[in-house]
């Protein structure tokens, strides 16, 4: 089962988008350099490089020195450390924002998707807030720029023969995001359902990036909309009315 996640963010675009394959005509993949605004440890803001990857016609590509509201699949390459957000013509919109207002964008990007729990822990913070849940969840993303050909066998019953056909597949990249639930930690009744290997619907704001692991850190929200899966089956008592 795929483990996709979507991101919504307002992104200042730094350069004109360029074609991934310059031999193509019409619609195709275009990349440009943007940056994600995160919260800094000192309370300010920092910029994290983010590649915008759009399947658009040349007249709809991102332009330099403009800002865009973008929603689309989010991915992270753990080897190169680069992060990507996909878009098309209808999932990006030009917005106006002054450079002096970038600080207000810090920690405002949102991710929403399905993740598999890699590990988790509960922390007893204080007597007021009680136990707080932190989850490291694995997601995946298919990179359309890196495709591979593999062969499948097609059997023809009428002629009792077989033939190998090549098909093109996108490269799967896996990555981990850390989710801090804080005040949205599920009640203790739901804790037995949280386990390594379980799948969860996760939602929250991207606040910073861990300098050691390179994982993005998300402040989780809306626990009432959280569904927990186990071995691909939806637990009956977690169904929403």
mmCIF file of C-alpha atoms in Angstrom:
data_model
loop_
_atom_site.group_PDB
_atom_site.id
_atom_site.type_symbol
_atom_site.label_atom_id
_atom_site.label_comp_id
_atom_site.label_asym_id
_atom_site.label_seq_id
_atom_site.Cartn_x
_atom_site.Cartn_y
_atom_site.Cartn_z
ATOM 1 C CA UNK A 1 0.000 0.000 0.000
ATOM 2 C CA UNK A 2 1.420 3.433 -0.945
ATOM 3 C CA UNK A 3 2.073 5.877 1.896
ATOM 4 C CA UNK A 4 1.586 9.280 0.245
ATOM 5 C CA UNK A 5 1.504 12.680 1.882
ATOM 6 C CA UNK A 6 0.351 16.018 0.487
ATOM 7 C CA UNK A 7 1.784 19.411 1.341
ATOM 8 C CA UNK A 8 0.138 22.816 1.214
ATOM 9 C CA UNK A 9 2.528 25.765 1.407
ATOM 10 C CA UNK A 10 3.109 29.328 0.276
ATOM 11 C CA UNK A 11 6.501 29.325 -1.431
ATOM 12 C CA UNK A 12 8.673 32.160 -2.750
ATOM 13 C CA UNK A 13 10.044 31.041 -6.124
ATOM 14 C CA UNK A 14 13.695 31.864 -6.785
ATOM 15 C CA UNK A 15 14.118 31.203 -10.516
ATOM 16 C CA UNK A 16 12.246 30.430 -13.713
ATOM 17 C CA UNK A 17 11.248 26.786 -13.932
ATOM 18 C CA UNK A 18 13.190 24.742 -16.484
ATOM 19 C CA UNK A 19 12.285 21.553 -18.301
ATOM 20 C CA UNK A 20 13.513 18.260 -16.912
ATOM 21 C CA UNK A 21 13.705 16.890 -20.468
ATOM 22 C CA UNK A 22 14.634 19.701 -22.887
ATOM 23 C CA UNK A 23 13.739 17.522 -25.892
ATOM 24 C CA UNK A 24 10.044 17.516 -24.983
ATOM 25 C CA UNK A 25 7.395 19.805 -26.430
ATOM 26 C CA UNK A 26 4.136 20.921 -24.866
ATOM 27 C CA UNK A 27 3.308 19.808 -21.349
ATOM 28 C CA UNK A 28 6.117 18.240 -19.350
ATOM 29 C CA UNK A 29 7.940 18.235 -16.036
ATOM 30 C CA UNK A 30 9.499 21.557 -14.987
ATOM 31 C CA UNK A 31 11.598 22.223 -11.879
ATOM 32 C CA UNK A 32 12.339 25.411 -9.999
ATOM 33 C CA UNK A 33 13.980 26.311 -6.704
ATOM 34 C CA UNK A 34 11.770 27.553 -3.885
ATOM 35 C CA UNK A 35 12.219 27.622 -0.141
ATOM 36 C CA UNK A 36 10.064 26.468 2.732
ATOM 37 C CA UNK A 37 9.872 28.819 5.715
ATOM 38 C CA UNK A 38 10.433 27.000 9.013
ATOM 39 C CA UNK A 39 10.730 28.110 12.619
ATOM 40 C CA UNK A 40 14.234 28.718 13.940
ATOM 41 C CA UNK A 41 15.356 27.512 17.387
ATOM 42 C CA UNK A 42 15.801 31.129 18.491
ATOM 43 C CA UNK A 43 12.229 32.022 17.602
ATOM 44 C CA UNK A 44 12.908 33.565 14.186
ATOM 45 C CA UNK A 45 12.642 31.803 10.856
ATOM 46 C CA UNK A 46 14.919 29.864 8.513
ATOM 47 C CA UNK A 47 14.625 28.871 4.877
ATOM 48 C CA UNK A 48 14.754 25.232 3.793
ATOM 49 C CA UNK A 49 15.372 24.550 0.067
ATOM 50 C CA UNK A 50 12.409 22.911 -1.651
ATOM 51 C CA UNK A 51 12.212 21.902 -5.309
ATOM 52 C CA UNK A 52 8.899 22.586 -7.036
ATOM 53 C CA UNK A 53 8.215 19.950 -9.689
ATOM 54 C CA UNK A 54 5.351 20.821 -11.989
ATOM 55 C CA UNK A 55 3.764 18.976 -14.881
ATOM 56 C CA UNK A 56 2.675 22.007 -16.895
ATOM 57 C CA UNK A 57 2.925 23.701 -20.265
ATOM 58 C CA UNK A 58 5.729 26.268 -20.601
ATOM 59 C CA UNK A 59 3.274 29.171 -20.307
ATOM 60 C CA UNK A 60 2.100 27.849 -16.915
ATOM 61 C CA UNK A 61 5.508 27.214 -15.339
ATOM 62 C CA UNK A 62 6.616 28.992 -12.164
ATOM 63 C CA UNK A 63 8.342 32.337 -12.669
ATOM 64 C CA UNK A 64 11.214 33.805 -10.692
ATOM 65 C CA UNK A 65 10.711 36.456 -8.009
ATOM 66 C CA UNK A 66 7.083 35.434 -7.508
ATOM 67 C CA UNK A 67 5.345 33.564 -4.699
ATOM 68 C CA UNK A 68 2.886 30.725 -5.118
ATOM 69 C CA UNK A 69 0.372 28.828 -3.059
ATOM 70 C CA UNK A 70 0.980 25.174 -3.951
ATOM 71 C CA UNK A 71 -0.656 21.918 -2.929
ATOM 72 C CA UNK A 72 0.622 18.568 -4.115
ATOM 73 C CA UNK A 73 2.495 15.342 -3.316
ATOM 74 C CA UNK A 74 5.505 15.876 -1.052
ATOM 75 C CA UNK A 75 8.682 13.829 -1.150
ATOM 76 C CA UNK A 76 12.136 13.762 0.386
ATOM 77 C CA UNK A 77 15.298 12.077 -0.888
ATOM 78 C CA UNK A 78 17.220 10.830 2.147
ATOM 79 C CA UNK A 79 20.394 10.346 0.092
ATOM 80 C CA UNK A 80 20.640 13.798 -1.467
ATOM 81 C CA UNK A 81 18.725 15.556 1.317
ATOM 82 C CA UNK A 82 16.551 17.343 -1.254
ATOM 83 C CA UNK A 83 12.806 17.817 -0.808
ATOM 84 C CA UNK A 84 10.197 18.079 -3.553
ATOM 85 C CA UNK A 85 6.613 19.257 -3.913
ATOM 86 C CA UNK A 86 4.670 18.398 -7.074
ATOM 87 C CA UNK A 87 2.059 20.553 -8.744
ATOM 88 C CA UNK A 88 0.136 21.074 -11.955
ATOM 89 C CA UNK A 89 -1.544 24.131 -13.446
ATOM 90 C CA UNK A 90 -4.621 23.826 -11.223
ATOM 91 C CA UNK A 91 -2.808 23.166 -7.927
ATOM 92 C CA UNK A 92 -0.697 26.330 -7.864
ATOM 93 C CA UNK A 93 -1.809 29.923 -7.555
ATOM 94 C CA UNK A 94 0.253 33.093 -7.623
ATOM 95 C CA UNK A 95 0.019 35.128 -4.418
ATOM 96 C CA UNK A 96 1.416 38.469 -3.325
ATOM 97 C CA UNK A 97 3.635 38.578 -0.253
ATOM 98 C CA UNK A 98 6.281 41.055 0.868
ATOM 99 C CA UNK A 99 9.722 39.717 1.839
ATOM 100 C CA UNK A 100 9.261 41.375 5.245
ATOM 101 C CA UNK A 101 6.301 39.045 5.859
ATOM 102 C CA UNK A 102 8.167 35.771 5.308
ATOM 103 C CA UNK A 103 8.464 35.327 9.068
ATOM 104 C CA UNK A 104 4.681 34.938 9.230
ATOM 105 C CA UNK A 105 4.969 31.879 6.968
ATOM 106 C CA UNK A 106 7.236 30.031 9.411
ATOM 107 C CA UNK A 107 5.657 26.771 10.491
ATOM 108 C CA UNK A 108 2.523 27.368 8.408
ATOM 109 C CA UNK A 109 3.085 24.716 5.717
ATOM 110 C CA UNK A 110 0.741 21.763 6.223
ATOM 111 C CA UNK A 111 1.160 18.067 5.432
ATOM 112 C CA UNK A 112 -1.618 15.508 5.330
ATOM 113 C CA UNK A 113 -1.292 11.848 4.441
ATOM 114 C CA UNK A 114 -0.937 8.198 5.311
ATOM 115 C CA UNK A 115 2.128 7.010 7.221
ATOM 116 C CA UNK A 116 3.460 3.781 8.688
ATOM 117 C CA UNK A 117 4.722 3.963 12.274
ATOM 118 C CA UNK A 118 8.468 3.278 12.455
ATOM 119 C CA UNK A 119 8.706 3.973 16.185
ATOM 120 C CA UNK A 120 6.931 6.065 18.816
ATOM 121 C CA UNK A 121 7.109 7.101 22.444
ATOM 122 C CA UNK A 122 5.053 8.807 25.136
ATOM 123 C CA UNK A 123 6.574 11.516 27.318
ATOM 124 C CA UNK A 124 5.164 12.668 30.652
ATOM 125 C CA UNK A 125 5.742 16.384 30.207
ATOM 126 C CA UNK A 126 4.044 17.848 33.291
ATOM 127 C CA UNK A 127 1.005 17.542 35.534
ATOM 128 C CA UNK A 128 -1.033 19.908 33.380
ATOM 129 C CA UNK A 129 -0.614 18.494 29.864
ATOM 130 C CA UNK A 130 0.126 14.911 30.888
ATOM 131 C CA UNK A 131 1.440 12.362 28.405
ATOM 132 C CA UNK A 132 2.414 13.537 24.933
ATOM 133 C CA UNK A 133 2.838 11.259 21.911
ATOM 134 C CA UNK A 134 5.639 11.464 19.350
ATOM 135 C CA UNK A 135 5.513 9.287 16.222
ATOM 136 C CA UNK A 136 8.129 8.699 13.536
ATOM 137 C CA UNK A 137 6.172 7.679 10.445
ATOM 138 C CA UNK A 138 7.382 6.471 7.070
ATOM 139 C CA UNK A 139 5.968 7.922 3.855
ATOM 140 C CA UNK A 140 6.839 7.319 0.234
ATOM 141 C CA UNK A 141 6.908 9.292 -2.983
ATOM 142 C CA UNK A 142 7.262 8.269 -6.614
ATOM 143 C CA UNK A 143 9.816 10.399 -8.459
ATOM 144 C CA UNK A 144 8.545 10.838 -12.043
ATOM 145 C CA UNK A 145 11.938 12.163 -13.156
ATOM 146 C CA UNK A 146 13.641 8.839 -12.431
ATOM 147 C CA UNK A 147 11.873 6.070 -14.305
ATOM 148 C CA UNK A 148 12.897 2.484 -14.828
ATOM 149 C CA UNK A 149 11.873 -0.165 -17.306
ATOM 150 C CA UNK A 150 10.994 -3.648 -16.172
ATOM 151 C CA UNK A 151 9.601 -6.576 -18.077
ATOM 152 C CA UNK A 152 6.335 -8.377 -17.483
ATOM 153 C CA UNK A 153 5.318 -11.693 -18.982
ATOM 154 C CA UNK A 154 2.091 -11.739 -20.993
ATOM 155 C CA UNK A 155 0.569 -15.165 -21.664
ATOM 156 C CA UNK A 156 -1.611 -15.759 -24.700
ATOM 157 C CA UNK A 157 -3.985 -18.661 -24.035
ATOM 158 C CA UNK A 158 -5.166 -18.884 -27.632
ATOM 159 C CA UNK A 159 -1.697 -19.499 -29.026
ATOM 160 C CA UNK A 160 -0.215 -21.000 -25.864
ATOM 161 C CA UNK A 161 2.675 -18.562 -26.083
ATOM 162 C CA UNK A 162 4.261 -15.904 -23.902
ATOM 163 C CA UNK A 163 5.895 -12.567 -24.599
ATOM 164 C CA UNK A 164 7.932 -10.118 -22.547
ATOM 165 C CA UNK A 165 6.624 -6.540 -22.535
ATOM 166 C CA UNK A 166 8.600 -3.607 -21.109
ATOM 167 C CA UNK A 167 6.714 -1.206 -18.836
ATOM 168 C CA UNK A 168 7.942 2.048 -17.343
ATOM 169 C CA UNK A 169 7.791 2.570 -13.576
ATOM 170 C CA UNK A 170 8.648 5.558 -11.385
ATOM 171 C CA UNK A 171 11.288 5.251 -8.674
ATOM 172 C CA UNK A 172 9.933 4.895 -5.142
ATOM 173 C CA UNK A 173 11.603 7.002 -2.457
ATOM 174 C CA UNK A 174 10.900 6.414 1.240
ATOM 175 C CA UNK A 175 11.372 8.988 3.995
ATOM 176 C CA UNK A 176 10.401 9.600 7.624
ATOM 177 C CA UNK A 177 8.605 12.531 9.267
ATOM 178 C CA UNK A 178 8.476 13.126 13.032
ATOM 179 C CA UNK A 179 5.027 14.021 14.390
ATOM 180 C CA UNK A 180 4.637 15.677 17.815
ATOM 181 C CA UNK A 181 1.029 15.343 18.984
ATOM 182 C CA UNK A 182 1.436 17.502 22.126
ATOM 183 C CA UNK A 183 -2.089 18.500 23.279
ATOM 184 C CA UNK A 184 -3.644 16.411 20.492
ATOM 185 C CA UNK A 185 -2.291 13.164 21.933
ATOM 186 C CA UNK A 186 -5.001 10.462 21.717
ATOM 187 C CA UNK A 187 -6.689 9.431 24.939
ATOM 188 C CA UNK A 188 -5.255 6.377 26.706
ATOM 189 C CA UNK A 189 -8.150 4.221 25.465
ATOM 190 C CA UNK A 190 -6.680 4.431 21.936
ATOM 191 C CA UNK A 191 -3.055 3.758 22.897
ATOM 192 C CA UNK A 192 -3.120 -0.040 22.291
ATOM 193 C CA UNK A 193 -3.900 0.657 18.631
ATOM 194 C CA UNK A 194 -0.706 2.676 18.192
ATOM 195 C CA UNK A 195 2.033 0.200 17.311
ATOM 196 C CA UNK A 196 5.082 -0.192 15.077
ATOM 197 C CA UNK A 197 3.862 -1.207 11.633
ATOM 198 C CA UNK A 198 0.425 0.348 12.052
ATOM 199 C CA UNK A 199 -0.710 2.902 9.488
ATOM 200 C CA UNK A 200 -2.078 6.280 10.512
ATOM 201 C CA UNK A 201 -3.700 9.242 8.822
ATOM 202 C CA UNK A 202 -1.508 12.162 9.896
ATOM 203 C CA UNK A 203 -2.008 15.903 9.645
ATOM 204 C CA UNK A 204 -0.112 18.898 10.977
ATOM 205 C CA UNK A 205 2.104 21.933 10.469
ATOM 206 C CA UNK A 206 5.738 21.622 9.380
ATOM 207 C CA UNK A 207 7.633 23.570 12.014
ATOM 208 C CA UNK A 208 11.317 22.658 11.605
ATOM 209 C CA UNK A 209 13.871 20.119 10.388
ATOM 210 C CA UNK A 210 16.035 17.991 12.662
ATOM 211 C CA UNK A 211 19.702 18.880 11.980
ATOM 212 C CA UNK A 212 20.923 15.373 12.860
ATOM 213 C CA UNK A 213 18.396 13.017 11.257
ATOM 214 C CA UNK A 214 17.369 15.397 8.478
ATOM 215 C CA UNK A 215 13.715 14.547 9.167
ATOM 216 C CA UNK A 216 11.035 17.206 9.072
ATOM 217 C CA UNK A 217 9.225 17.805 12.357
ATOM 218 C CA UNK A 218 5.465 18.294 12.293
ATOM 219 C CA UNK A 219 3.152 19.548 15.024
ATOM 220 C CA UNK A 220 0.169 17.232 14.662
ATOM 221 C CA UNK A 221 -3.395 18.536 14.765
ATOM 222 C CA UNK A 222 -6.999 17.312 14.504
ATOM 223 C CA UNK A 223 -6.677 14.042 16.385
ATOM 224 C CA UNK A 224 -10.447 13.520 16.028
ATOM 225 C CA UNK A 225 -9.842 12.826 12.341
ATOM 226 C CA UNK A 226 -7.094 10.288 13.004
ATOM 227 C CA UNK A 227 -7.625 6.738 11.757
ATOM 228 C CA UNK A 228 -5.381 3.884 12.826
ATOM 229 C CA UNK A 229 -4.796 0.904 10.547
ATOM 230 C CA UNK A 230 -3.277 -2.447 11.436
ATOM 231 C CA UNK A 231 -1.979 -4.844 8.777
ATOM 232 C CA UNK A 232 -4.004 -3.010 6.155
ATOM 233 C CA UNK A 233 -7.341 -3.385 7.960
ATOM 234 C CA UNK A 234 -9.274 -0.449 9.371
ATOM 235 C CA UNK A 235 -10.069 -1.007 13.020
ATOM 236 C CA UNK A 236 -13.883 -0.974 13.408
ATOM 237 C CA UNK A 237 -13.954 1.238 16.498
ATOM 238 C CA UNK A 238 -12.019 3.946 14.628
ATOM 239 C CA UNK A 239 -14.574 4.415 11.859
ATOM 240 C CA UNK A 240 -15.976 7.922 11.702
ATOM 241 C CA UNK A 241 -19.699 8.442 11.443
#
